[in-house]
C-alpha positions as YAML, in Angstrom:
chain: A
units: angstrom
residues:
- id: 1
  name: MET
  ca: [12.09, -135.19, -43.65]
- id: 2
  name: ILE
  ca: [13.52, -132.12, -45.37]
- id: 3
  name: ARG
  ca: [10.89, -129.93, -43.74]
- id: 4
  name: ARG
  ca: [11.87, -131.18, -40.30]
- id: 5
  name: SER
  ca: [15.53, -130.50, -41.04]
- id: 6
  name: VAL
  ca: [14.79, -126.97, -42.24]
- id: 7
  name: LEU
  ca: [12.56, -126.32, -39.25]
- id: 8
  name: ALA
  ca: [15.22, -127.66, -36.88]
- id: 9
  name: ALA
  ca: [17.88, -125.51, -38.54]
- id: 10
  name: MET
  ca: [15.70, -122.41, -38.25]
- id: 11
  name: ILE
  ca: [15.08, -123.07, -34.58]
- id: 12
  name: LEU
  ca: [18.82, -123.45, -33.96]
- id: 13
  name: ILE
  ca: [19.88, -120.48, -36.10]
- id: 14
  name: ALA
  ca: [17.26, -117.94, -34.94]
- id: 15
  name: PRO
  ca: [18.79, -117.37, -31.48]
- id: 16
  name: LEU
  ca: [22.23, -117.02, -33.05]
- id: 17
  name: ALA
  ca: [21.01, -114.28, -35.40]
- id: 18
  name: ALA
  ca: [20.56, -111.98, -32.45]
- id: 19
  name: CYS
  ca: [24.15, -112.58, -31.34]
- id: 20
  name: GLY
  ca: [25.57, -110.74, -34.33]
- id: 21
  name: ARG
  ca: [23.98, -107.43, -33.25]
- id: 22
  name: ARG
  ca: [25.89, -105.29, -30.85]
- id: 23
  name: HIS
  ca: [23.88, -104.03, -27.92]
- id: 24
  name: LYS
  ca: [25.26, -101.48, -25.53]
- id: 25
  name: PRO
  ca: [24.84, -102.42, -21.90]
- id: 26
  name: ARG
  ca: [22.06, -100.43, -20.32]
- id: 27
  name: ALA
  ca: [23.43, -97.90, -17.87]
- id: 28
  name: ALA
  ca: [21.50, -96.68, -14.86]
- id: 29
  name: ALA
  ca: [21.12, -93.34, -16.63]
- id: 30
  name: ASP
  ca: [19.09, -95.02, -19.36]
- id: 31
  name: LEU
  ca: [16.49, -95.97, -16.79]
- id: 32
  name: ALA
  ca: [15.85, -92.29, -16.16]
- id: 33
  name: ALA
  ca: [16.69, -90.83, -19.54]
- id: 34
  name: SER
  ca: [15.79, -87.25, -20.26]
- id: 35
  name: ARG
  ca: [13.72, -88.21, -23.29]
- id: 36
  name: THR
  ca: [10.18, -89.33, -22.67]
- id: 37
  name: THR
  ca: [7.68, -91.32, -24.66]
- id: 38
  name: THR
  ca: [4.61, -91.28, -22.43]
- id: 39
  name: ILE
  ca: [3.93, -87.56, -22.80]
- id: 40
  name: GLY
  ca: [4.95, -85.17, -25.52]
- id: 41
  name: ILE
  ca: [7.50, -83.26, -23.45]
- id: 42
  name: ASN
  ca: [10.20, -83.86, -20.85]
- id: 43
  name: SER
  ca: [8.53, -85.41, -17.81]
- id: 44
  name: TYR
  ca: [11.07, -84.00, -15.34]
- id: 45
  name: LEU
  ca: [10.52, -80.46, -16.58]
- id: 46
  name: TRP
  ca: [6.76, -81.04, -16.54]
- id: 47
  name: ARG
  ca: [6.69, -82.28, -12.94]
- id: 48
  name: ALA
  ca: [9.06, -79.53, -11.82]
- id: 49
  name: ALA
  ca: [6.95, -76.85, -13.50]
- id: 50
  name: LEU
  ca: [3.74, -78.17, -11.92]
- id: 51
  name: ASP
  ca: [5.43, -78.28, -8.54]
- id: 52
  name: THR
  ca: [6.81, -74.76, -8.92]
- id: 53
  name: VAL
  ca: [3.44, -73.16, -9.74]
- id: 54
  name: SER
  ca: [1.36, -75.44, -7.49]
- id: 55
  name: PHE
  ca: [0.60, -72.59, -5.07]
- id: 56
  name: MET
  ca: [-1.30, -70.78, -7.86]
- id: 57
  name: PRO
  ca: [-4.73, -71.81, -9.19]
- id: 58
  name: LEU
  ca: [-4.38, -73.65, -12.50]
- id: 59
  name: VAL
  ca: [-6.55, -72.76, -15.49]
- id: 60
  name: GLN
  ca: [-5.08, -75.15, -18.06]
- id: 61
  name: THR
  ca: [-2.58, -78.01, -18.15]
- id: 62
  name: ASP
  ca: [-1.65, -79.81, -21.35]
- id: 63
  name: SER
  ca: [1.10, -82.40, -20.92]
- id: 64
  name: ASN
  ca: [1.20, -83.25, -24.63]
- id: 65
  name: GLY
  ca: [1.65, -79.62, -25.64]
- id: 66
  name: GLY
  ca: [3.70, -78.78, -22.56]
- id: 67
  name: VAL
  ca: [1.62, -75.80, -21.44]
- id: 68
  name: ILE
  ca: [0.61, -74.77, -17.93]
- id: 69
  name: VAL
  ca: [-1.54, -71.67, -17.49]
- id: 70
  name: THR
  ca: [-2.34, -70.28, -14.05]
- id: 71
  name: ASP
  ca: [-5.11, -67.98, -12.98]
- id: 72
  name: TRP
  ca: [-4.41, -64.68, -11.26]
- id: 73
  name: TYR
  ca: [-2.73, -65.10, -7.89]
- id: 74
  name: ALA
  ca: [-2.42, -62.41, -5.23]
- id: 75
  name: ASN
  ca: [0.06, -62.99, -2.44]
- id: 76
  name: PRO
  ca: [-1.74, -62.46, 0.88]
- id: 77
  name: LYS
  ca: [1.19, -60.26, 1.96]
- id: 78
  name: SER
  ca: [0.59, -57.87, -0.97]
- id: 79
  name: PRO
  ca: [-3.09, -58.05, -1.94]
- id: 80
  name: GLY
  ca: [-2.81, -55.01, -4.22]
- id: 81
  name: GLU
  ca: [-0.68, -56.96, -6.70]
- id: 82
  name: ARG
  ca: [-1.39, -60.14, -8.64]
- id: 83
  name: MET
  ca: [0.41, -62.34, -11.16]
- id: 84
  name: LYS
  ca: [-0.52, -64.85, -13.82]
- id: 85
  name: LEU
  ca: [1.92, -67.34, -15.42]
- id: 86
  name: THR
  ca: [2.19, -69.40, -18.55]
- id: 87
  name: VAL
  ca: [4.86, -72.09, -18.44]
- id: 88
  name: THR
  ca: [5.79, -73.80, -21.70]
- id: 89
  name: ILE
  ca: [7.98, -76.88, -22.01]
- id: 90
  name: LEU
  ca: [9.52, -76.67, -25.48]
- id: 91
  name: ASP
  ca: [11.49, -79.88, -25.85]
- id: 92
  name: ARG
  ca: [11.73, -83.51, -24.82]
- id: 93
  name: ASP
  ca: [15.29, -82.99, -23.63]
- id: 94
  name: LEU
  ca: [16.21, -81.63, -20.22]
- id: 95
  name: ARG
  ca: [17.96, -78.47, -21.37]
- id: 96
  name: ALA
  ca: [18.08, -74.89, -20.15]
- id: 97
  name: ASP
  ca: [16.30, -73.59, -23.25]
- id: 98
  name: ALA
  ca: [13.51, -76.19, -23.01]
- id: 99
  name: VAL
  ca: [11.41, -74.18, -20.55]
- id: 100
  name: ARG
  ca: [9.87, -70.72, -20.97]
- id: 101
  name: VAL
  ca: [7.90, -68.72, -18.46]
- id: 102
  name: ALA
  ca: [5.71, -65.79, -19.44]
- id: 103
  name: ALA
  ca: [4.32, -63.66, -16.62]
- id: 104
  name: SER
  ca: [1.68, -60.96, -16.40]
- id: 105
  name: ARG
  ca: [1.48, -58.62, -13.44]
- id: 106
  name: GLN
  ca: [-1.20, -56.21, -12.35]
- id: 107
  name: ILE
  ca: [-1.59, -53.76, -9.51]
- id: 108
  name: SER
  ca: [-4.79, -52.42, -8.04]
- id: 109
  name: GLN
  ca: [-5.34, -48.69, -8.52]
- id: 110
  name: SER
  ca: [-8.61, -46.99, -7.65]
- id: 111
  name: GLY
  ca: [-10.49, -50.28, -7.61]
- id: 112
  name: SER
  ca: [-9.34, -51.59, -10.99]
- id: 113
  name: TRP
  ca: [-6.41, -53.73, -12.08]
- id: 114
  name: ILE
  ca: [-3.70, -52.04, -14.15]
- id: 115
  name: ASP
  ca: [-1.10, -53.98, -16.17]
- id: 116
  name: VAL
  ca: [2.47, -53.30, -15.09]
- id: 117
  name: PRO
  ca: [5.75, -54.74, -16.37]
- id: 118
  name: VAL
  ca: [7.25, -57.88, -14.89]
- id: 119
  name: GLN
  ca: [10.94, -57.72, -14.09]
- id: 120
  name: ALA
  ca: [12.98, -59.97, -16.36]
- id: 121
  name: ALA
  ca: [14.78, -61.30, -13.29]
- id: 122
  name: THR
  ca: [11.46, -62.67, -11.96]
- id: 123
  name: VAL
  ca: [10.85, -64.75, -15.08]
- id: 124
  name: GLN
  ca: [14.48, -65.91, -15.16]
- id: 125
  name: LYS
  ca: [14.31, -66.92, -11.49]
- id: 126
  name: LEU
  ca: [11.17, -69.02, -12.12]
- id: 127
  name: GLU
  ca: [12.83, -70.76, -15.08]
- id: 128
  name: ASP
  ca: [15.91, -71.46, -12.95]
- id: 129
  name: ILE
  ca: [13.77, -72.92, -10.15]
- id: 130
  name: ILE
  ca: [12.00, -75.23, -12.62]
- id: 131
  name: LEU
  ca: [15.29, -76.36, -14.18]
- id: 132
  name: THR
  ca: [16.88, -77.02, -10.78]
- id: 133
  name: LYS
  ca: [13.88, -79.07, -9.62]
- id: 134
  name: ALA
  ca: [13.86, -81.02, -12.90]
- id: 135
  name: ARG
  ca: [17.55, -81.83, -12.58]
- id: 136
  name: ASP
  ca: [17.00, -82.94, -8.98]
- id: 137
  name: LEU
  ca: [14.11, -85.18, -10.04]
- id: 138
  name: ARG
  ca: [16.26, -86.76, -12.75]
- id: 139
  name: ARG
  ca: [19.23, -87.20, -10.40]
- id: 140
  name: ASN
  ca: [16.98, -88.88, -7.80]
- id: 141
  name: ALA
  ca: [15.46, -91.17, -10.43]
- id: 142
  name: ILE
  ca: [18.92, -92.28, -11.57]
- id: 143
  name: ALA
  ca: [20.22, -92.78, -8.03]
- id: 144
  name: GLY
  ca: [17.05, -94.40, -6.72]
...
């Protein structure tokens, strides 16, 4: 008889125990939070980076490490010049300093490829494009 009373009390009290905790209502932004748990880095930055460099052949992609490495790409409009990119996603948060682009550039001289500097503005522009696309992806996920 005592066991039944204890069991009945536990069944009645257990749902009430959860009432004492305060839970914040889930906002729409939580559904598309900038933190991710399925891959090791921010998924919006990852998708934006892949989309940004999709015109180049990919050599390596590592979503857990957040690294995308392209092969050499020569624009058909300037076949004497080629570029290679490494995009690194550094954080799980969607922040301006969470993406880094490293670029290598070569020009063809006398039948061989010579390394030449990449303008800092080129790398900055690529980072800005990735960030803008990532923000748009996040905004669409929240609104959608």
